[in-house]
Amino acid sequence: MDRSRRIGTFVVWDYVVFAGMLLISAVIGIYYAFAGRSQQTSKDFLMGGRRMTAVPVALSLTASFMSAVTVLGTPTEVYRFGAIVSLFGLAYLLVVVISAEVYLPVFYKLGITSTYEYLELRFNKYVRLCGTIIYIIQTVLYTGIVIYAPALALNQVTGFDLWGAVVATGVVCTFYCTLGGLKAVIWTDVFQVVIMLAGFLCVIIQASVIQGGISTIVNDAYNGGRLNFWNFDPNPLQRHTFWSIVIGGTFTWTSLYGVNQSQVQRYISCKNRFQAKLSLYINLLGLWVILVCAVLCGLALYSRYQDCDPWMNKEVSAPDQLMPYLVLDILQDYPGLPGLFVACAYSGTLSTVSSSINALAAVTVEDLVKPHLRSVSERALSWISQGMSVLFGILCIAMAALASLMGALLQAALSIIGMIGGPLLGLFSLGILVPFANSTGALIGLLAGFGASFWVGIGAQLYPPLPERSMPLPLETNGCNNGTGNGTNWMTTTEMPFSTSAFQVHNVERTPLMDNWYSLSYLYFSTLGTLVTLFVGMLISLLTGGRKQNLDRKFLLTKEDVLSNFDIFKKDRVLSYKSHPIEDGGTDNPAFNHIELNFTDQSGKINGTHL
């Protein structure tokens, strides 16, 4: 390998490929805006009219889950800490089974637009309001990181203007979300999954060719200690072990897949419950494929730079830029391919951001607007939904500025999901799994869960764990010929604060609290929040007469829901919507006014239940 590496730069073709990807995404939005003239109602706009099938929804679930954090963060993680992250594949399996068999049946049979409607049906409107506001905060924060991360890494490496890239991402997403609604989001995601796979495959194939085959890459990784799958250390303070990834990862991702509006909204938009479950299981295959690709890219990174690490050699200013650096290094002779990879990182971002914006609009309209504006027509609500999409698009771009102060990519994103998603997962689990849980228990449990996960999460940002907890693997620079090849100094662009958190407190004597409690693996933030919420919620409910309440069984996971997997050959009982002509029929839940749920039974008669 040439010791003084010459790194390629972005050429015209790369910009063409990248711009083409943004353009196609925008065109899909325009197409659904005009083809979807029928999206007269807010339900069509936010739910795709409940006529989607499993495959596009599955690809869309995969795409929105795999943001640029995966494309740029996971390979770097493998490069620095080893391939133990591939154990997330096990966590994904558990997550999909739990989401499909525990949470989906309840949400689907109730036929709701916002998962937070469930909280009001099961508890009361204050619990719903808490859930909604917390969700909005979590999603805006997470989306900020997702927009900012790729823009920053790509600015460093390709010279893309940083805030230009941030604003372009936000504007394109907001544009096709606002015009096309959920259908546009789902079909754009399908296109983006294809682009992401193409980007990954370019890197893997070219790296194998240059390094002399996949076997060489795996051997190099083995010799460098990168194939460290089996670390069964039960200590919860170690950053990544088998247990922290499988247990902590399952809680963290279930809070995204099982109860997070962005994901639930997609699978609830399926034609029937069988299609909805199928979409989750097909999406599992997508998650596995992308995880394998990302891990292989990380091993290729190590194989290429094992004797000269560009980060320690000051050729990139942060580890999260290693992937774009590798791309410009190995694909420089193929104009257009680096552009494809950048498009790949951006696809991840666009799909996540667009699903967040669509979900934020849905939640705001259903939970904050409808209850206060009862007489508004559906047409007006559809306009309000679009206005909300624009508003949240702007808010997420603003949040990207704050994201510039968080720590390393993958960890910052997962910490936010964990700290906020954990207590929310606990709240929904209380509702679905604990018959005696009441609203007092739910609210106090939620606050306790938040207290615990925020205490440890913010403590870990201020006083990061010591290196022996995170166990980074050694990197070499002795093979470097210092003085980078093409004379560009990679450190001159925007300084990247991603190696440590900008909130870190320096020169402070470490106390046992910091070395134990604040050193908890970030993957357990969610587990902690969920369990505290569940235990406190159950305890308070028992003390405040939870056993005496009358509860409708349909709000719980019942035996029929579990056994219903075996009736897929019978006609599926699907909830279909019909507007109810009578004004306010004395319903308790304003979001459900004028909605009639019709079950068509075997004989074809209709049994209407007016909620």
PDB file of N, CA, C and O in Angstrom, residues 212-245:
ATOM      1  N   GLY A 212      -7.464  -7.834  -1.669  1.00  0.00           N
ATOM      2  CA  GLY A 212      -7.183  -9.218  -2.046  1.00  0.00           C
ATOM      3  C   GLY A 212      -8.216 -10.194  -1.508  1.00  0.00           C
ATOM      4  O   GLY A 212      -7.871 -11.289  -1.064  1.00  0.00           O
ATOM      5  N   GLY A 213      -9.493  -9.807  -1.553  1.00  0.00           N
ATOM      6  CA  GLY A 213     -10.563 -10.747  -1.201  1.00  0.00           C
ATOM      7  C   GLY A 213     -11.073 -10.578   0.226  1.00  0.00           C
ATOM      8  O   GLY A 213     -10.379 -10.058   1.090  1.00  0.00           O
ATOM      9  N   ILE A 214     -12.316 -11.042   0.432  1.00  0.00           N
ATOM     10  CA  ILE A 214     -12.962 -10.961   1.745  1.00  0.00           C
ATOM     11  C   ILE A 214     -12.138 -11.724   2.791  1.00  0.00           C
ATOM     12  O   ILE A 214     -12.016 -11.313   3.940  1.00  0.00           O
ATOM     13  N   SER A 215     -11.524 -12.853   2.363  1.00  0.00           N
ATOM     14  CA  SER A 215     -10.772 -13.681   3.323  1.00  0.00           C
ATOM     15  C   SER A 215      -9.617 -12.886   3.937  1.00  0.00           C
ATOM     16  O   SER A 215      -9.356 -12.985   5.138  1.00  0.00           O
ATOM     17  N   THR A 216      -8.950 -12.063   3.108  1.00  0.00           N
ATOM     18  CA  THR A 216      -7.847 -11.232   3.635  1.00  0.00           C
ATOM     19  C   THR A 216      -8.390 -10.251   4.671  1.00  0.00           C
ATOM     20  O   THR A 216      -7.797 -10.056   5.742  1.00  0.00           O
ATOM     21  N   ILE A 217      -9.533  -9.647   4.328  1.00  0.00           N
ATOM     22  CA  ILE A 217     -10.128  -8.649   5.239  1.00  0.00           C
ATOM     23  C   ILE A 217     -10.452  -9.304   6.582  1.00  0.00           C
ATOM     24  O   ILE A 217     -10.142  -8.773   7.650  1.00  0.00           O
ATOM     25  N   VAL A 218     -11.048 -10.511   6.533  1.00  0.00           N
ATOM     26  CA  VAL A 218     -11.431 -11.200   7.759  1.00  0.00           C
ATOM     27  C   VAL A 218     -10.183 -11.625   8.547  1.00  0.00           C
ATOM     28  O   VAL A 218     -10.131 -11.489   9.773  1.00  0.00           O
ATOM     29  N   ASN A 219      -9.161 -12.093   7.828  1.00  0.00           N
ATOM     30  CA  ASN A 219      -7.905 -12.472   8.509  1.00  0.00           C
ATOM     31  C   ASN A 219      -7.277 -11.291   9.226  1.00  0.00           C
ATOM     32  O   ASN A 219      -6.835 -11.399  10.367  1.00  0.00           O
ATOM     33  N   ASP A 220      -7.216 -10.153   8.509  1.00  0.00           N
ATOM     34  CA  ASP A 220      -6.636  -8.945   9.120  1.00  0.00           C
ATOM     35  C   ASP A 220      -7.416  -8.589  10.382  1.00  0.00           C
ATOM     36  O   ASP A 220      -6.844  -8.232  11.410  1.00  0.00           O
ATOM     37  N   ALA A 221      -8.762  -8.686  10.283  1.00  0.00           N
ATOM     38  CA  ALA A 221      -9.607  -8.337  11.426  1.00  0.00           C
ATOM     39  C   ALA A 221      -9.338  -9.300  12.579  1.00  0.00           C
ATOM     40  O   ALA A 221      -9.245  -8.895  13.738  1.00  0.00           O
ATOM     41  N   TYR A 222      -9.184 -10.582  12.260  1.00  0.00           N
ATOM     42  CA  TYR A 222      -8.942 -11.593  13.289  1.00  0.00           C
ATOM     43  C   TYR A 222      -7.607 -11.313  13.988  1.00  0.00           C
ATOM     44  O   TYR A 222      -7.515 -11.287  15.220  1.00  0.00           O
ATOM     45  N   ASN A 223      -6.578 -11.034  13.173  1.00  0.00           N
ATOM     46  CA  ASN A 223      -5.254 -10.773  13.754  1.00  0.00           C
ATOM     47  C   ASN A 223      -5.237  -9.481  14.557  1.00  0.00           C
ATOM     48  O   ASN A 223      -4.461  -9.334  15.493  1.00  0.00           O
ATOM     49  N   GLY A 224      -6.093  -8.541  14.194  1.00  0.00           N
ATOM     50  CA  GLY A 224      -6.126  -7.261  14.912  1.00  0.00           C
ATOM     51  C   GLY A 224      -7.099  -7.295  16.092  1.00  0.00           C
ATOM     52  O   GLY A 224      -7.410  -6.245  16.665  1.00  0.00           O
ATOM     53  N   GLY A 225      -7.644  -8.488  16.407  1.00  0.00           N
ATOM     54  CA  GLY A 225      -8.557  -8.600  17.561  1.00  0.00           C
ATOM     55  C   GLY A 225      -9.914  -7.966  17.325  1.00  0.00           C
ATOM     56  O   GLY A 225     -10.634  -7.628  18.260  1.00  0.00           O
ATOM     57  N   ARG A 226     -10.286  -7.803  16.035  1.00  0.00           N
ATOM     58  CA  ARG A 226     -11.561  -7.134  15.748  1.00  0.00           C
ATOM     59  C   ARG A 226     -12.756  -8.092  15.779  1.00  0.00           C
ATOM     60  O   ARG A 226     -13.889  -7.656  15.758  1.00  0.00           O
ATOM     61  N   LEU A 227     -12.503  -9.417  15.776  1.00  0.00           N
ATOM     62  CA  LEU A 227     -13.631 -10.357  15.764  1.00  0.00           C
ATOM     63  C   LEU A 227     -13.948 -10.794  17.194  1.00  0.00           C
ATOM     64  O   LEU A 227     -13.880 -11.961  17.543  1.00  0.00           O
ATOM     65  N   ASN A 228     -14.291  -9.804  18.021  1.00  0.00           N
ATOM     66  CA  ASN A 228     -14.480 -10.071  19.459  1.00  0.00           C
ATOM     67  C   ASN A 228     -15.940 -10.289  19.792  1.00  0.00           C
ATOM     68  O   ASN A 228     -16.526  -9.544  20.566  1.00  0.00           O
ATOM     69  N   PHE A 229     -16.570 -11.331  19.189  1.00  0.00           N
ATOM     70  CA  PHE A 229     -18.013 -11.493  19.390  1.00  0.00           C
ATOM     71  C   PHE A 229     -18.374 -11.926  20.798  1.00  0.00           C
ATOM     72  O   PHE A 229     -19.391 -11.556  21.319  1.00  0.00           O
ATOM     73  N   TRP A 230     -17.532 -12.778  21.409  1.00  0.00           N
ATOM     74  CA  TRP A 230     -18.013 -13.465  22.603  1.00  0.00           C
ATOM     75  C   TRP A 230     -17.454 -12.873  23.890  1.00  0.00           C
ATOM     76  O   TRP A 230     -16.585 -13.435  24.503  1.00  0.00           O
ATOM     77  N   ASN A 231     -17.963 -11.710  24.247  1.00  0.00           N
ATOM     78  CA  ASN A 231     -17.562 -11.137  25.521  1.00  0.00           C
ATOM     79  C   ASN A 231     -18.765 -11.278  26.454  1.00  0.00           C
ATOM     80  O   ASN A 231     -19.711 -10.498  26.386  1.00  0.00           O
ATOM     81  N   PHE A 232     -18.720 -12.306  27.323  1.00  0.00           N
ATOM     82  CA  PHE A 232     -19.888 -12.570  28.178  1.00  0.00           C
ATOM     83  C   PHE A 232     -19.760 -11.935  29.556  1.00  0.00           C
ATOM     84  O   PHE A 232     -20.391 -12.373  30.497  1.00  0.00           O
ATOM     85  N   ASP A 233     -18.911 -10.907  29.682  1.00  0.00           N
ATOM     86  CA  ASP A 233     -18.736 -10.242  30.966  1.00  0.00           C
ATOM     87  C   ASP A 233     -20.078  -9.652  31.423  1.00  0.00           C
ATOM     88  O   ASP A 233     -20.652  -8.810  30.743  1.00  0.00           O
ATOM     89  N   PRO A 234     -20.617 -10.090  32.576  1.00  0.00           N
ATOM     90  CA  PRO A 234     -21.946  -9.595  32.977  1.00  0.00           C
ATOM     91  C   PRO A 234     -21.922  -8.176  33.554  1.00  0.00           C
ATOM     92  O   PRO A 234     -22.978  -7.629  33.878  1.00  0.00           O
ATOM     93  N   ASN A 235     -20.744  -7.564  33.707  1.00  0.00           N
ATOM     94  CA  ASN A 235     -20.645  -6.237  34.317  1.00  0.00           C
ATOM     95  C   ASN A 235     -21.410  -5.192  33.486  1.00  0.00           C
ATOM     96  O   ASN A 235     -21.059  -4.935  32.342  1.00  0.00           O
ATOM     97  N   PRO A 236     -22.462  -4.554  34.053  1.00  0.00           N
ATOM     98  CA  PRO A 236     -23.257  -3.594  33.264  1.00  0.00           C
ATOM     99  C   PRO A 236     -22.493  -2.305  32.968  1.00  0.00           C
ATOM    100  O   PRO A 236     -22.998  -1.446  32.249  1.00  0.00           O
ATOM    101  N   LEU A 237     -21.283  -2.154  33.541  1.00  0.00           N
ATOM    102  CA  LEU A 237     -20.533  -0.923  33.284  1.00  0.00           C
ATOM    103  C   LEU A 237     -19.713  -1.032  31.998  1.00  0.00           C
ATOM    104  O   LEU A 237     -19.275  -0.021  31.460  1.00  0.00           O
ATOM    105  N   GLN A 238     -19.475  -2.260  31.508  1.00  0.00           N
ATOM    106  CA  GLN A 238     -18.714  -2.398  30.258  1.00  0.00           C
ATOM    107  C   GLN A 238     -19.601  -1.932  29.110  1.00  0.00           C
ATOM    108  O   GLN A 238     -20.754  -2.330  29.019  1.00  0.00           O
ATOM    109  N   ARG A 239     -19.012  -1.117  28.220  1.00  0.00           N
ATOM    110  CA  ARG A 239     -19.832  -0.463  27.197  1.00  0.00           C
ATOM    111  C   ARG A 239     -20.554  -1.475  26.303  1.00  0.00           C
ATOM    112  O   ARG A 239     -21.765  -1.425  26.142  1.00  0.00           O
ATOM    113  N   HIS A 240     -19.808  -2.383  25.673  1.00  0.00           N
ATOM    114  CA  HIS A 240     -20.433  -3.394  24.819  1.00  0.00           C
ATOM    115  C   HIS A 240     -20.030  -4.791  25.262  1.00  0.00           C
ATOM    116  O   HIS A 240     -18.851  -5.135  25.206  1.00  0.00           O
ATOM    117  N   THR A 241     -21.001  -5.586  25.717  1.00  0.00           N
ATOM    118  CA  THR A 241     -20.750  -7.010  25.960  1.00  0.00           C
ATOM    119  C   THR A 241     -21.944  -7.730  25.331  1.00  0.00           C
ATOM    120  O   THR A 241     -22.900  -7.078  24.888  1.00  0.00           O
ATOM    121  N   PHE A 242     -21.888  -9.047  25.307  1.00  0.00           N
ATOM    122  CA  PHE A 242     -23.014  -9.826  24.777  1.00  0.00           C
ATOM    123  C   PHE A 242     -24.315  -9.387  25.463  1.00  0.00           C
ATOM    124  O   PHE A 242     -25.332  -9.142  24.826  1.00  0.00           O
ATOM    125  N   TRP A 243     -24.271  -9.244  26.793  1.00  0.00           N
ATOM    126  CA  TRP A 243     -25.492  -8.938  27.552  1.00  0.00           C
ATOM    127  C   TRP A 243     -25.972  -7.516  27.303  1.00  0.00           C
ATOM    128  O   TRP A 243     -27.164  -7.278  27.154  1.00  0.00           O
ATOM    129  N   SER A 244     -25.035  -6.562  27.278  1.00  0.00           N
ATOM    130  CA  SER A 244     -25.500  -5.170  27.113  1.00  0.00           C
ATOM    131  C   SER A 244     -26.123  -4.991  25.730  1.00  0.00           C
ATOM    132  O   SER A 244     -27.101  -4.270  25.571  1.00  0.00           O
ATOM    133  N   ILE A 245     -25.563  -5.683  24.720  1.00  0.00           N
ATOM    134  CA  ILE A 245     -26.114  -5.506  23.371  1.00  0.00           C
ATOM    135  C   ILE A 245     -27.439  -6.239  23.219  1.00  0.00           C
ATOM    136  O   ILE A 245     -28.411  -5.702  22.698  1.00  0.00           O
TER     137      ILE A 245
END
